[in-house]
XYZ file of C-alpha atoms in Angstrom:
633
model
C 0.000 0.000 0.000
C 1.569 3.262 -0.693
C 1.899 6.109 0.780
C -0.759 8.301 -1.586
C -3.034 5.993 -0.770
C -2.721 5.585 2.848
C -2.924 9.396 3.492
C -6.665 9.997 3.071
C -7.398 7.314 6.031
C -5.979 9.809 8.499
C -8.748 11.514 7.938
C -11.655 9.053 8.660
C -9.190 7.218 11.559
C -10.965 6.487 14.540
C -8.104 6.950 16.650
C -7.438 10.765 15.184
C -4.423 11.973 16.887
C -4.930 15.653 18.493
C -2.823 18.376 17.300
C 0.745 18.189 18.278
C 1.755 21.942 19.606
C 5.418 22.287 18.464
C 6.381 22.386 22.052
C 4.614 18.806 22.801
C 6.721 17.706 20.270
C 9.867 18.661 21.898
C 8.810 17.182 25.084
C 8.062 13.944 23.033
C 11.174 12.123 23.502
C 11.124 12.538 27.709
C 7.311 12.194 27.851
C 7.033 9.557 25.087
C 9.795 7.171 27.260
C 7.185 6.465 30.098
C 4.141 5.783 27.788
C 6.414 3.298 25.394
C 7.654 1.738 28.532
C 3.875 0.785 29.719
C 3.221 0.160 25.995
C 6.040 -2.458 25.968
C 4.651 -4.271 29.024
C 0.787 -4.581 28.279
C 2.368 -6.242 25.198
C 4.589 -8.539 26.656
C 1.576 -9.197 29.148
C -1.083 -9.618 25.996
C -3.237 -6.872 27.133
C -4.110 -6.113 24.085
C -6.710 -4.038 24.348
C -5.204 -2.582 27.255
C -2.490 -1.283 25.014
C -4.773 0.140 22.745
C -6.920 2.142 24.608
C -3.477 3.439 26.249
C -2.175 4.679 22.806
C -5.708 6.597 22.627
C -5.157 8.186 25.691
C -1.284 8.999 25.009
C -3.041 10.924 21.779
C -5.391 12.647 23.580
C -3.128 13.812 26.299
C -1.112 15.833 24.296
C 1.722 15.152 25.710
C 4.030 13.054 23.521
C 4.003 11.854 20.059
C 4.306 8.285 19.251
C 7.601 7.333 17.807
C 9.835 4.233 16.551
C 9.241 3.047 19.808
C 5.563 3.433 20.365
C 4.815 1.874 17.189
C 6.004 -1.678 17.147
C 4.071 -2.707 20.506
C 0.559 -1.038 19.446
C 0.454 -2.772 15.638
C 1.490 -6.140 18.235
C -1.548 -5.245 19.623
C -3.454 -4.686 16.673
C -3.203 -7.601 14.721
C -3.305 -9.879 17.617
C -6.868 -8.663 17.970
C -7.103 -8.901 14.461
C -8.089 -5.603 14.047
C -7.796 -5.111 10.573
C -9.711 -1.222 10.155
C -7.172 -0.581 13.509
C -4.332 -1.809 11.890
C -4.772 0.180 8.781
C -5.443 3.177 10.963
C -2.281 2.847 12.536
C -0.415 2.389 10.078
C -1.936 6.303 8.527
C -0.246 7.189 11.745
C 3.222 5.710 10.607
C 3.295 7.271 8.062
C 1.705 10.602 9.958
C 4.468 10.930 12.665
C 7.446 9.944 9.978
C 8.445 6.572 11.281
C 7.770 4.569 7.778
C 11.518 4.462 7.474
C 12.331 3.008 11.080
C 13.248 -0.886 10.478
C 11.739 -1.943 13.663
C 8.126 -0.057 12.492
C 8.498 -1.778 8.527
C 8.569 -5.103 10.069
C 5.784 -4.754 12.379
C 3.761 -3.642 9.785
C 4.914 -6.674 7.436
C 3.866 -8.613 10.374
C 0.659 -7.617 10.990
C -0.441 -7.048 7.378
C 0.749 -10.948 7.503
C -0.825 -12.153 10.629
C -4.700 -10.112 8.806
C -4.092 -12.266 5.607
C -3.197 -9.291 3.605
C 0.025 -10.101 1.947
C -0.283 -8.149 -0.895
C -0.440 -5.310 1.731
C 2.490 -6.576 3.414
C 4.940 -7.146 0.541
C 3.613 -3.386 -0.724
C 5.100 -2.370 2.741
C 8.467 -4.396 1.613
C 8.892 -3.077 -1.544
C 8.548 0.274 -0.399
C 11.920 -0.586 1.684
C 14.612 0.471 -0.363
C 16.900 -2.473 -1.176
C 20.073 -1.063 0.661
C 18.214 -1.076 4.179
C 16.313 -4.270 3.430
C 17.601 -5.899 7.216
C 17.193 -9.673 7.552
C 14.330 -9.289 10.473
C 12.229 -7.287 7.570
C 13.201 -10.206 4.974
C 11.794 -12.887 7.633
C 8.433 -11.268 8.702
C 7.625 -11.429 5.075
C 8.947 -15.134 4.793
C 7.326 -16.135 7.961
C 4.205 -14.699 6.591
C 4.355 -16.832 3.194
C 4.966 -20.081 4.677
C 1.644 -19.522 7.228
C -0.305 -18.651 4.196
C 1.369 -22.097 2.260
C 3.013 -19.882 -0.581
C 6.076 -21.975 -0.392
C 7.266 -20.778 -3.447
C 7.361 -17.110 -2.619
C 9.267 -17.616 0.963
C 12.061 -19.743 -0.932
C 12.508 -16.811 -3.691
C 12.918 -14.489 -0.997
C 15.307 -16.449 0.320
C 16.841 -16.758 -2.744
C 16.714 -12.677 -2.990
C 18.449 -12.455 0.508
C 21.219 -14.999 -0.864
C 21.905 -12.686 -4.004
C 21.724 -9.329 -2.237
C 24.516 -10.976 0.740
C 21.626 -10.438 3.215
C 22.494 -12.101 6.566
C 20.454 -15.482 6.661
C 19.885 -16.180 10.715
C 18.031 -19.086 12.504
C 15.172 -16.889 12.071
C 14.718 -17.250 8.766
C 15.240 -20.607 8.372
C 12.386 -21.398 11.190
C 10.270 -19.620 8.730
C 10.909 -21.738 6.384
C 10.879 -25.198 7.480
C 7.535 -25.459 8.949
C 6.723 -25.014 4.287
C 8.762 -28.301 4.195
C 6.630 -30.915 6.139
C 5.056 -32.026 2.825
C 6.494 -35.234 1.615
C 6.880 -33.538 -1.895
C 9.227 -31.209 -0.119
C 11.477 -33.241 1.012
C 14.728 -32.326 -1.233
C 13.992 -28.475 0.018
C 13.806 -29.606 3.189
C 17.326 -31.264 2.620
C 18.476 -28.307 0.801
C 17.449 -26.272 3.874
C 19.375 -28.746 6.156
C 22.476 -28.288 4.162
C 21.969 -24.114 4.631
C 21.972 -24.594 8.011
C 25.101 -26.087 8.021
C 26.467 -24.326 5.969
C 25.995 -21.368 8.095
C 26.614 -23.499 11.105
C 23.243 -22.675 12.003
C 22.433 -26.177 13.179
C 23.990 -25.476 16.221
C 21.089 -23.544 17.754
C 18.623 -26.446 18.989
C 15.677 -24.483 18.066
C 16.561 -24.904 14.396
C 17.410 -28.398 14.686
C 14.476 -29.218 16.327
C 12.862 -27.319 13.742
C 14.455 -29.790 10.968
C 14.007 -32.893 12.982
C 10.187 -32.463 12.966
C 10.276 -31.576 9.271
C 11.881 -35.240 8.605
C 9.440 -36.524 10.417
C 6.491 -35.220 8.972
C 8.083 -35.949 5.558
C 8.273 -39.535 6.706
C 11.772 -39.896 6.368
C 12.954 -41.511 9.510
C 16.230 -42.505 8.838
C 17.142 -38.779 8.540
C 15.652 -37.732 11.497
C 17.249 -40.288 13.464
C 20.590 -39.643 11.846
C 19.674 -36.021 12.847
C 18.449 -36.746 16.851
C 21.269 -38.620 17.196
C 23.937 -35.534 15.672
C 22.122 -33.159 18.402
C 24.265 -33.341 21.286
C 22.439 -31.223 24.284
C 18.628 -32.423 23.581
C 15.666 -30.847 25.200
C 12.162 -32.221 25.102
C 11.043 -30.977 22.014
C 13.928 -32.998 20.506
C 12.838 -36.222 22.340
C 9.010 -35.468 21.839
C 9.428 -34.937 18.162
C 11.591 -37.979 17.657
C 9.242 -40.135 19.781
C 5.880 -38.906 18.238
C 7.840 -39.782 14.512
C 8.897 -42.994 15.865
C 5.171 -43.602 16.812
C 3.146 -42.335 14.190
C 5.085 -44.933 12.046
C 4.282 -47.782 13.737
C 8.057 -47.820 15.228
C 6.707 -49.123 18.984
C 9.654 -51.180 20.236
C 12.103 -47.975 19.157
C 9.373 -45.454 21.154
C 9.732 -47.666 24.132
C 13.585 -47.565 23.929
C 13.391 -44.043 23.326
C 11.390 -43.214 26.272
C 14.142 -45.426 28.568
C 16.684 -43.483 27.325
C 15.020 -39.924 27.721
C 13.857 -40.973 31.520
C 17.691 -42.175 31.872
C 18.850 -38.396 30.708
C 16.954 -37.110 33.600
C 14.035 -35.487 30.968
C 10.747 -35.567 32.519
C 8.688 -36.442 29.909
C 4.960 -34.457 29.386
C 1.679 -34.904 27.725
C 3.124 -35.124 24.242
C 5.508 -37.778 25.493
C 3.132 -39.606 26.961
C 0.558 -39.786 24.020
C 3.165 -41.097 21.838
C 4.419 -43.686 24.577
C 0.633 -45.536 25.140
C 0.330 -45.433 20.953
C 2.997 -47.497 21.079
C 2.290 -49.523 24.162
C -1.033 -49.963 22.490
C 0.686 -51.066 19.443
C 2.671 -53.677 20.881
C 0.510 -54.858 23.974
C 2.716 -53.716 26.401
C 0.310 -53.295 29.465
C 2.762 -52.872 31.929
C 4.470 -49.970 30.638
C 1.281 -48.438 30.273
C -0.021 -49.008 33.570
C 3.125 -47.286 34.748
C 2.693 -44.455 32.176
C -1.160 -43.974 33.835
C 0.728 -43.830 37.283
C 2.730 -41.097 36.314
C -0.270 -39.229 34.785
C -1.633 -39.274 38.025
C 1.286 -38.176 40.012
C 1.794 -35.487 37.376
C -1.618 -34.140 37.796
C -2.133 -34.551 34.266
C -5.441 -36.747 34.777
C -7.796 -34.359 33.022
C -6.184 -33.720 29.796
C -8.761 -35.644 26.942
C -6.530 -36.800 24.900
C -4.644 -38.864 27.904
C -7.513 -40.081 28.535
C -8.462 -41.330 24.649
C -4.874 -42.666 25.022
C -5.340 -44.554 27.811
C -8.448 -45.921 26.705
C -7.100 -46.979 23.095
C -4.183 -49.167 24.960
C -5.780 -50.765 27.583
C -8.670 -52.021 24.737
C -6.038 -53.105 22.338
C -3.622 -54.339 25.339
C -6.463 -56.998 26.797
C -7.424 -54.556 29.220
C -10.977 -54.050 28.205
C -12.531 -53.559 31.885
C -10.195 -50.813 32.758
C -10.624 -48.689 29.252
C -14.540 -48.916 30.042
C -13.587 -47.913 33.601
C -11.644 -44.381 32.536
C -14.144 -44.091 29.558
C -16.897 -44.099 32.161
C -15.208 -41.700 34.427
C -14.764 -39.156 32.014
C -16.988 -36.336 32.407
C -16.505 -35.453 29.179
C -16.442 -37.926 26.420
C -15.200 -36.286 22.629
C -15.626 -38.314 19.503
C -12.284 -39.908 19.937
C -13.452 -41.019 22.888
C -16.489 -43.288 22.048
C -14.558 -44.067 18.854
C -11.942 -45.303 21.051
C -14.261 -47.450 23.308
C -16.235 -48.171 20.305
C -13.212 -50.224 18.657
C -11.785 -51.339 21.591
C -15.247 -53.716 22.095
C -15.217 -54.238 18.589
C -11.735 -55.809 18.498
C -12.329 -58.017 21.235
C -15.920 -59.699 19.294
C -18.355 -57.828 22.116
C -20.133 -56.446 19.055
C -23.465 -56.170 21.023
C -21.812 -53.891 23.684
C -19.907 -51.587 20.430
C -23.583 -51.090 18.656
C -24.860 -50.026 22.069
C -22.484 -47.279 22.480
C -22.750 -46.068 18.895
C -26.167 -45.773 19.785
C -25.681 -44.046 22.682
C -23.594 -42.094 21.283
C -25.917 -40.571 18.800
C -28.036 -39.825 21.890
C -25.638 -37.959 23.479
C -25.871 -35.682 20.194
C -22.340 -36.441 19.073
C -22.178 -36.152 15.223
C -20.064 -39.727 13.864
C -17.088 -39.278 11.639
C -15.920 -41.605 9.151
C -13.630 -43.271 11.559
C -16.210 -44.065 14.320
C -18.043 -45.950 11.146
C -15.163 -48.167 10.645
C -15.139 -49.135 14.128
C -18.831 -50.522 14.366
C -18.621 -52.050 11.027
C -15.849 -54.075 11.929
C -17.694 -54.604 15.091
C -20.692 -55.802 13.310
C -18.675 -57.626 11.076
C -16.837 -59.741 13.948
C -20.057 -60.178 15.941
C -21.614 -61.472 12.602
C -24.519 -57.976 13.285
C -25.316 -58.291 9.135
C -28.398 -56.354 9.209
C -27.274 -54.319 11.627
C -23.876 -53.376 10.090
C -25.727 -52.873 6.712
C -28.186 -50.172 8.424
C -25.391 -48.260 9.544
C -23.510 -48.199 6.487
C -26.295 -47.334 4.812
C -26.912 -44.677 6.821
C -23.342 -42.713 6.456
C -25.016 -41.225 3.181
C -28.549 -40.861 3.861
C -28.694 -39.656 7.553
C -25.080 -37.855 8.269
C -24.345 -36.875 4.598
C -20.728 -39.258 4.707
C -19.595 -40.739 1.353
C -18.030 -44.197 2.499
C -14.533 -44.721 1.418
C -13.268 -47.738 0.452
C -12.370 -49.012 4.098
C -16.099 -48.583 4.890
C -16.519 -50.897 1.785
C -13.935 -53.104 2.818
C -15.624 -53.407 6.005
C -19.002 -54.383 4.303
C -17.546 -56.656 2.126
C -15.901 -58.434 5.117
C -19.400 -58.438 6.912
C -21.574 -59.869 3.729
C -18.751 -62.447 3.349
C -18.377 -63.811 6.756
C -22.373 -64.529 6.410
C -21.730 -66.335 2.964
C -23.419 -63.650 1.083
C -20.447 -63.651 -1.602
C -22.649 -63.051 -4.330
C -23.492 -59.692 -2.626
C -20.009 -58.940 -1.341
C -18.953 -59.126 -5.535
C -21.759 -56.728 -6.120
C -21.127 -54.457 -4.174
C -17.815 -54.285 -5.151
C -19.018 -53.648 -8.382
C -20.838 -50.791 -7.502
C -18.357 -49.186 -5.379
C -18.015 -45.125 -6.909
C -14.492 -45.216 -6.844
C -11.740 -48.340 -7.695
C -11.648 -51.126 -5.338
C -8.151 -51.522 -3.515
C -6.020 -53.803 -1.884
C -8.314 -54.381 1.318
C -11.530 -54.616 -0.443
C -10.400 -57.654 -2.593
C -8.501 -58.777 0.444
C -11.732 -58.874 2.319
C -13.447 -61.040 -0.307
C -10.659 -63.439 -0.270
C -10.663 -63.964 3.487
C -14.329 -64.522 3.409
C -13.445 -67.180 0.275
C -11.162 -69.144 2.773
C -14.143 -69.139 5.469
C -16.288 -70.560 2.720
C -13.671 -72.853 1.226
C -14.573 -71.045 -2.361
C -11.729 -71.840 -4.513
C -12.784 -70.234 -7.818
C -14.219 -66.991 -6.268
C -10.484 -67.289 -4.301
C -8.724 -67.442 -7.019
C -9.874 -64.499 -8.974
C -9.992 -62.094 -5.611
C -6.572 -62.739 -5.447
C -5.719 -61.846 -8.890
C -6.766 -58.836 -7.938
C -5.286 -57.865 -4.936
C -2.078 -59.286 -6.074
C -2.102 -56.253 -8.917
C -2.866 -53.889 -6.753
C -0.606 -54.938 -3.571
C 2.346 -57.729 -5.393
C 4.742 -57.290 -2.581
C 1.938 -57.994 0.468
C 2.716 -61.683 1.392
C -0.018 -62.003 3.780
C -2.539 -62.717 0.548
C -0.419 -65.232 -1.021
C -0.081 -67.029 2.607
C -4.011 -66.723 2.743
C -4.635 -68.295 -0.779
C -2.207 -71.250 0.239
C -3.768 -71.907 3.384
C -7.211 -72.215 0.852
C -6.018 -74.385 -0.951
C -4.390 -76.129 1.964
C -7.482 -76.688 3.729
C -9.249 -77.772 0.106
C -6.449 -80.483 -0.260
C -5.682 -78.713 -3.089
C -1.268 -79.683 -2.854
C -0.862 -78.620 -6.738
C -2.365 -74.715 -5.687
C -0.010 -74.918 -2.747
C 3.265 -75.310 -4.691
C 1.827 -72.830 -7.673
C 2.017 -70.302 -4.778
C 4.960 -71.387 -3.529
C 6.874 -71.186 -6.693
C 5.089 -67.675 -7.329
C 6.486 -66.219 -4.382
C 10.005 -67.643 -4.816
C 9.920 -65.938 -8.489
C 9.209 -62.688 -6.651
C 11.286 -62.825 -4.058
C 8.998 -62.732 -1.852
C 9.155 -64.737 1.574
C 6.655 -65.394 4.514
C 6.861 -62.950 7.831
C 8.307 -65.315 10.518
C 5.264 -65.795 12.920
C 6.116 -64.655 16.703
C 4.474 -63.777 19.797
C 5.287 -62.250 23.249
C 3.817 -62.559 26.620
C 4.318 -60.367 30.159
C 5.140 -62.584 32.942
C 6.823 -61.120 35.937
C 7.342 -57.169 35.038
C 8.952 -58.835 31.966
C 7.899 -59.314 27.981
C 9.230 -62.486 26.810
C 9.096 -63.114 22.682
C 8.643 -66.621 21.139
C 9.419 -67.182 17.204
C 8.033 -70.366 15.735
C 10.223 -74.043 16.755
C 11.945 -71.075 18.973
C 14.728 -73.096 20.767
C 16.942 -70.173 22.385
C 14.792 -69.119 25.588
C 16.889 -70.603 29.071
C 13.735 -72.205 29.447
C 13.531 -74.017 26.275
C 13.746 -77.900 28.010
C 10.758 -77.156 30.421
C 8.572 -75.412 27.494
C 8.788 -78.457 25.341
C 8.251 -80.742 27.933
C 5.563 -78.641 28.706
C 4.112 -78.346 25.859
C 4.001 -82.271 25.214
C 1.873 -82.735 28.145
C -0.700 -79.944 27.569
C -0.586 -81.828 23.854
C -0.981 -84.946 25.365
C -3.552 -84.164 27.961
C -5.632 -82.856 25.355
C -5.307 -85.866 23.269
C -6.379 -88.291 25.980
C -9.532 -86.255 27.013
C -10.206 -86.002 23.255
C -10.726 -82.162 23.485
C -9.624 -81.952 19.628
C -7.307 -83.020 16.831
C -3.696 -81.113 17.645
C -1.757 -82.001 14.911
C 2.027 -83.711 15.277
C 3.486 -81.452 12.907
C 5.827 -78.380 13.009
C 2.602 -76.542 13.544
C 2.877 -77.833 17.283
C 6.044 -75.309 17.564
C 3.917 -72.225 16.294
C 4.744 -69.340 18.865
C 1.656 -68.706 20.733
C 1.677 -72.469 21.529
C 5.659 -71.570 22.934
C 4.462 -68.469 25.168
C 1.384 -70.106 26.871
C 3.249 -73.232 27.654
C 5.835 -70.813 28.796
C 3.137 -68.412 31.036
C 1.552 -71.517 32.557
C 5.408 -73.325 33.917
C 5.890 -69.487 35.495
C 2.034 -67.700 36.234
C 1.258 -67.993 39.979
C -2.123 -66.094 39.740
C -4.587 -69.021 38.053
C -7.304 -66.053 38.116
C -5.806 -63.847 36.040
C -6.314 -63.836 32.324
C -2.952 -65.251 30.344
C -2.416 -62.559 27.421
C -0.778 -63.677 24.320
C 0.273 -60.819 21.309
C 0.669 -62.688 17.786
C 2.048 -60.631 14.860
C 0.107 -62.883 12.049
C -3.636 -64.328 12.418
C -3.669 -67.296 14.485
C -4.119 -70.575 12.547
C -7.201 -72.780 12.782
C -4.901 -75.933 14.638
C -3.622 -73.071 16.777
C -6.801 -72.326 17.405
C -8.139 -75.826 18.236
C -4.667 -76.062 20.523
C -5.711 -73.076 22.702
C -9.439 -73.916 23.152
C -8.282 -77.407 24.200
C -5.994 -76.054 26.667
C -8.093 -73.647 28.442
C -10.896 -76.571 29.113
C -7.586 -78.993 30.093
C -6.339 -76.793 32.584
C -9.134 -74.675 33.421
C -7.435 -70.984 32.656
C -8.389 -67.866 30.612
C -6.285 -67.523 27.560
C -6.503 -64.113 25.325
C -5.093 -63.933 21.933
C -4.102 -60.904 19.797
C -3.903 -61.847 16.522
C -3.328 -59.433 13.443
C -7.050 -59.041 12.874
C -8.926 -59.489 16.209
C -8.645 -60.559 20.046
C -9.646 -63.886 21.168
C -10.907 -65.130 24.401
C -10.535 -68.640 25.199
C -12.657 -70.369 27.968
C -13.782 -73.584 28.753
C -13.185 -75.051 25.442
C -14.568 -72.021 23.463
C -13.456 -69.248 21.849
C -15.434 -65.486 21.580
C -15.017 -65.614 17.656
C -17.436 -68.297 17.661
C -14.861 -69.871 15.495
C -15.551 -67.342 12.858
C -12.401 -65.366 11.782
């Protein structure tokens, strides 16, 4: 904005300044000292408006004339209030009392015209700056100002204009900048911005490379930040919090874990951001007893009544076997968000209650909370596990017609899964055919675990055709077609998908699973022979075999199936488990096989204990010679 056109708002300013004898002028440089100085500290305090109706009276008194230093702390003000008419006011009386020159007043201006979303207003101000005095702080409130408004492209060519004109670059300027670079597109600017840094041995201040840290985290690229967390060598807690959160949001649970051992041994005490990322991961990986000791220091931290502690809490106790205790907090919460009853929500879902999970949808509804997309998933695959057909179709049908959702494709997935577990495969393929957008990897992977179910070969065969275009590399669907075939005595189909995956280079996850005994996790990989305890847990598990056997509880095959890992860690947890009331929890990393299955149903009649089993897809609780699933999985 220029100056021609900023001197006829002086005249229609709301906060006209009185006429300045020449005398009051003079005086303005003693009296002006004492009203800047009260200025400075409403500012600092965020009494705003305070500061503002101050200014009006310093105009009205008469007594002093605002200057360089008047001006900085009232446009603060301003545009903190977002004051836009103000702010344009103000800046008539820049230009009024002759500080438009005064570096200090040029960026405050660039910085409010920034912060009111008027950037053409603001880069008017900076091109009204003659090159030689352009300073670096004017250069960054302009920057700063592009990268909040996600016009990347005009922050980097100013940077590029500093560069070429030998303007200082500072950590200022490249914290501008960054935060543009958290797109995974951006990456190599991001990198080129790392290098800057260096080059300028900026990296050394910890803002900046905490700055860049987060940036390779948001970009997804890991290894970098780790190289980077690793290169910082006085870390505060935005370092560990940033490379925790990026460890968890990528599924990196066992590294969180470690992470959080290492920042407690550093004498960092971690807070709510620490924390949130510590239960994901805890949740993640079934570790209950870190979280339980995570929950004890929410307590003793006072941090109880923070909501998304509480969602956090709830989430890992549900998806660590805990399912009593997350409806315990969940009930206690005086205030329950969406992520809250989407939390709960799933957590029954996982564990089969699907009965309970509709209930609290419902209920939820009732309580006038609007569902998301998410929250749909959740009872879906509720309904789906609890085999609630008519049920999950009402609801899905409902996304569209009551709450105005367009499903996505893991809503059809979830629908798919639902009609197919009830046999309705004819259905499942047509809706599949209607679906408004292309049908991916899930959806066809659906179909085909609902062809294994049925034992349908042919329908088998072509889901996995297409899932294998879509998803080549995923071994779980070429393990899942095998195991059809498998269970169809179908040997040629076996070694056709055997040979396939040796062509591609593809080979199967190695199965494992963990249990908590004693304060300690304990992992088992299948025919695992290198626990101390390896002796007693086969000659364990021979008996519980042979037990079953004689009572005739069910066919457990002789095979190297009998060495599959969560047959290893509950043969394990009943030679060391002293308490026979408490449920024995078992966390698998691939879906439990149906032998496996047969195994654990025998042994919980045979022994008369409470087995729980995480699988990849769903919980199971074993009792008395059942299982929750209703063998249906």
């Amino acid at each position: 904005m220029s100056r021609q056109n900023l001197l006829p708002c002086i005249k229609t300013a709301c906060l006209r300044p009185t006429n300045i004898t020449a005398v009051a002028a003079a005086a303005a440089v003693g009296d002006g000292g004492k009203w800047n100085t009260q200025l400075r500290d409403l500012s600092k305090q965020g009494q705003y408006s305070q500061a503002l109706i101050l200014y009006r009276q310093m105009l009205r008194s008469g007594a002093a004339a605002p200057n360089a230093f008047t001006f900085p702390f009232i446009l603060k003000s301003s545009s903190a209030l977002s004051l836009t008419p103000t702010g344009t006011q103000l800046h008539c009386h820049v230009i009024k009392f002759g500080c438009h020159l005064e570096p200090f007043v040029q960026t405050a201006l660039i910085t409010m015209y920034c912060r009111f979303s008027s950037l053409e207003n603001a880069h008017k101000v900076f091109d009204e700056i003659p090159h030689s005095t352009r300073s670096t702080v004017c250069y960054n409130a302009l920057i700063s100002g592009f990268i909040q408004k996600s016009r990347f492209s005009d922050g980097m060519l100013l940077l590029r204009e500093m560069r070429a004109r030998e303007v200082p670059v500072n950590a200022v300027t490249i914290l501008g900048l960054v935060p543009g670079c958290t797109a995974p597109e951006h990456l190599d600017l991001g990198i080129s911005l790392h290098c800057l840094t260096s080059k300028y041995n900026l990296i050394t201040d910890l803002a900046v490379a905490n700055c860049i840290l987060s940036m390779y985290v948001h970009c997804g690229s890991i290894s970098s930040a780790k190289k980077l967390f690793h290169e910082i060598p006085h870390k505060n807690l935005i370092t560990w919090n940033a490379i925790i959160s990026g460890y968890s949001q990528h599924g990196l649970g066992t590294e969180v874990l470690d992470l959080y051992q290492d920042m407690q041994s550093a004498n960092i005490c971690p807070d709510e951001v620490t924390l949130v990322g510590v239960l994901s991961s805890c949740a993640n990986l079934g570790a209950q007893r870190i979280g339980r000791e995570v929950e004890e220091i929410i307590n003793r931290r006072g941090f109880g009544l923070n909501p998304y502690l509480k969602n956090s809490l709830i989430s890992m106790y549900a998806r660590c076997g805990g399912l009593a205790r997350a409806r315990a907090i969940f009930d206690a919460m005086p205030d329950k968000n969406l992520i809250s009853w989407t939390a709960i929500i799933g957590g029954y879902g996982m564990h089969g209650h699907g009965d309970i999970a509709v209930e609290l949808f419902d209920r939820m509804i009732t309580a006038r909370i609007r569902p998301d997309k998410a929250v749909f998933v959740c009872v879906l695959t509720a309904c789906s596990h609890a085999g609630l057909t008519q049920k999950g179709l009402d609801y899905f049908h409902s996304m569209k017609s009551v709450y105005d959702l367009d499903p996505g494709s893991e809503h059809y997935s979830c629908v798919v899964d639902l009609l197919g577990r009830a046999g309705r495969l004819a259905e499942a393929c047509r809706l599949i055919d209607s679906m408004p957008m292309g049908p991916d990897g899930p959806v066809w992977g659906a179909l085909l675990g609902a062809c294994k179910i049925h034992k349908n070969v042919d329908l088998a065969e072509f889901a996995f055709a297409k899932v294998v275009e879509i998803e080549p590399k995923n071994i779980g669907y070429y393990v899942l077609l095998s195991n059809i075939y498998t269970e169809t005595g179908d040997s040629e189909g076996v070694l056709k998908i055997r040979v396939m995956m040796r062509e591609r280079g593809l080979k199967k996850d190695p199965g494992y699973s963990y249990v908590e005994c004693k304060g300690k996790t304990h992992l088992f990989i299948a025919g695992d022979r290198n626990h101390s305890q390896t002796k007693e847990i086969y000659s364990k598990l021979e008996d519980l075999v042979k037990g079953c056997r004689e009572k005739e509880y069910g066919e457990i095959p002789s095979n190297n199936v009998s060495v599959h890992s969560e047959r290893l860690a509950i043969a394990f947890a009943l030679l060391n488990g002293n308490d026979s009331e408490r449920d024995i929890l078992v966390i698998k990393n691939l879906r439990i096989c149906g032998d496996c299955h047969v195994f654990v149903k025998s042994v919980s009649k045979l022994v008369n204990r409470r087995f729980v089993v995480r699988d990849a897809t769903r919980f199971h609780h074993f009792s008395g010679g059942s299982c929750s699933c209703n063998d249906y999985w």
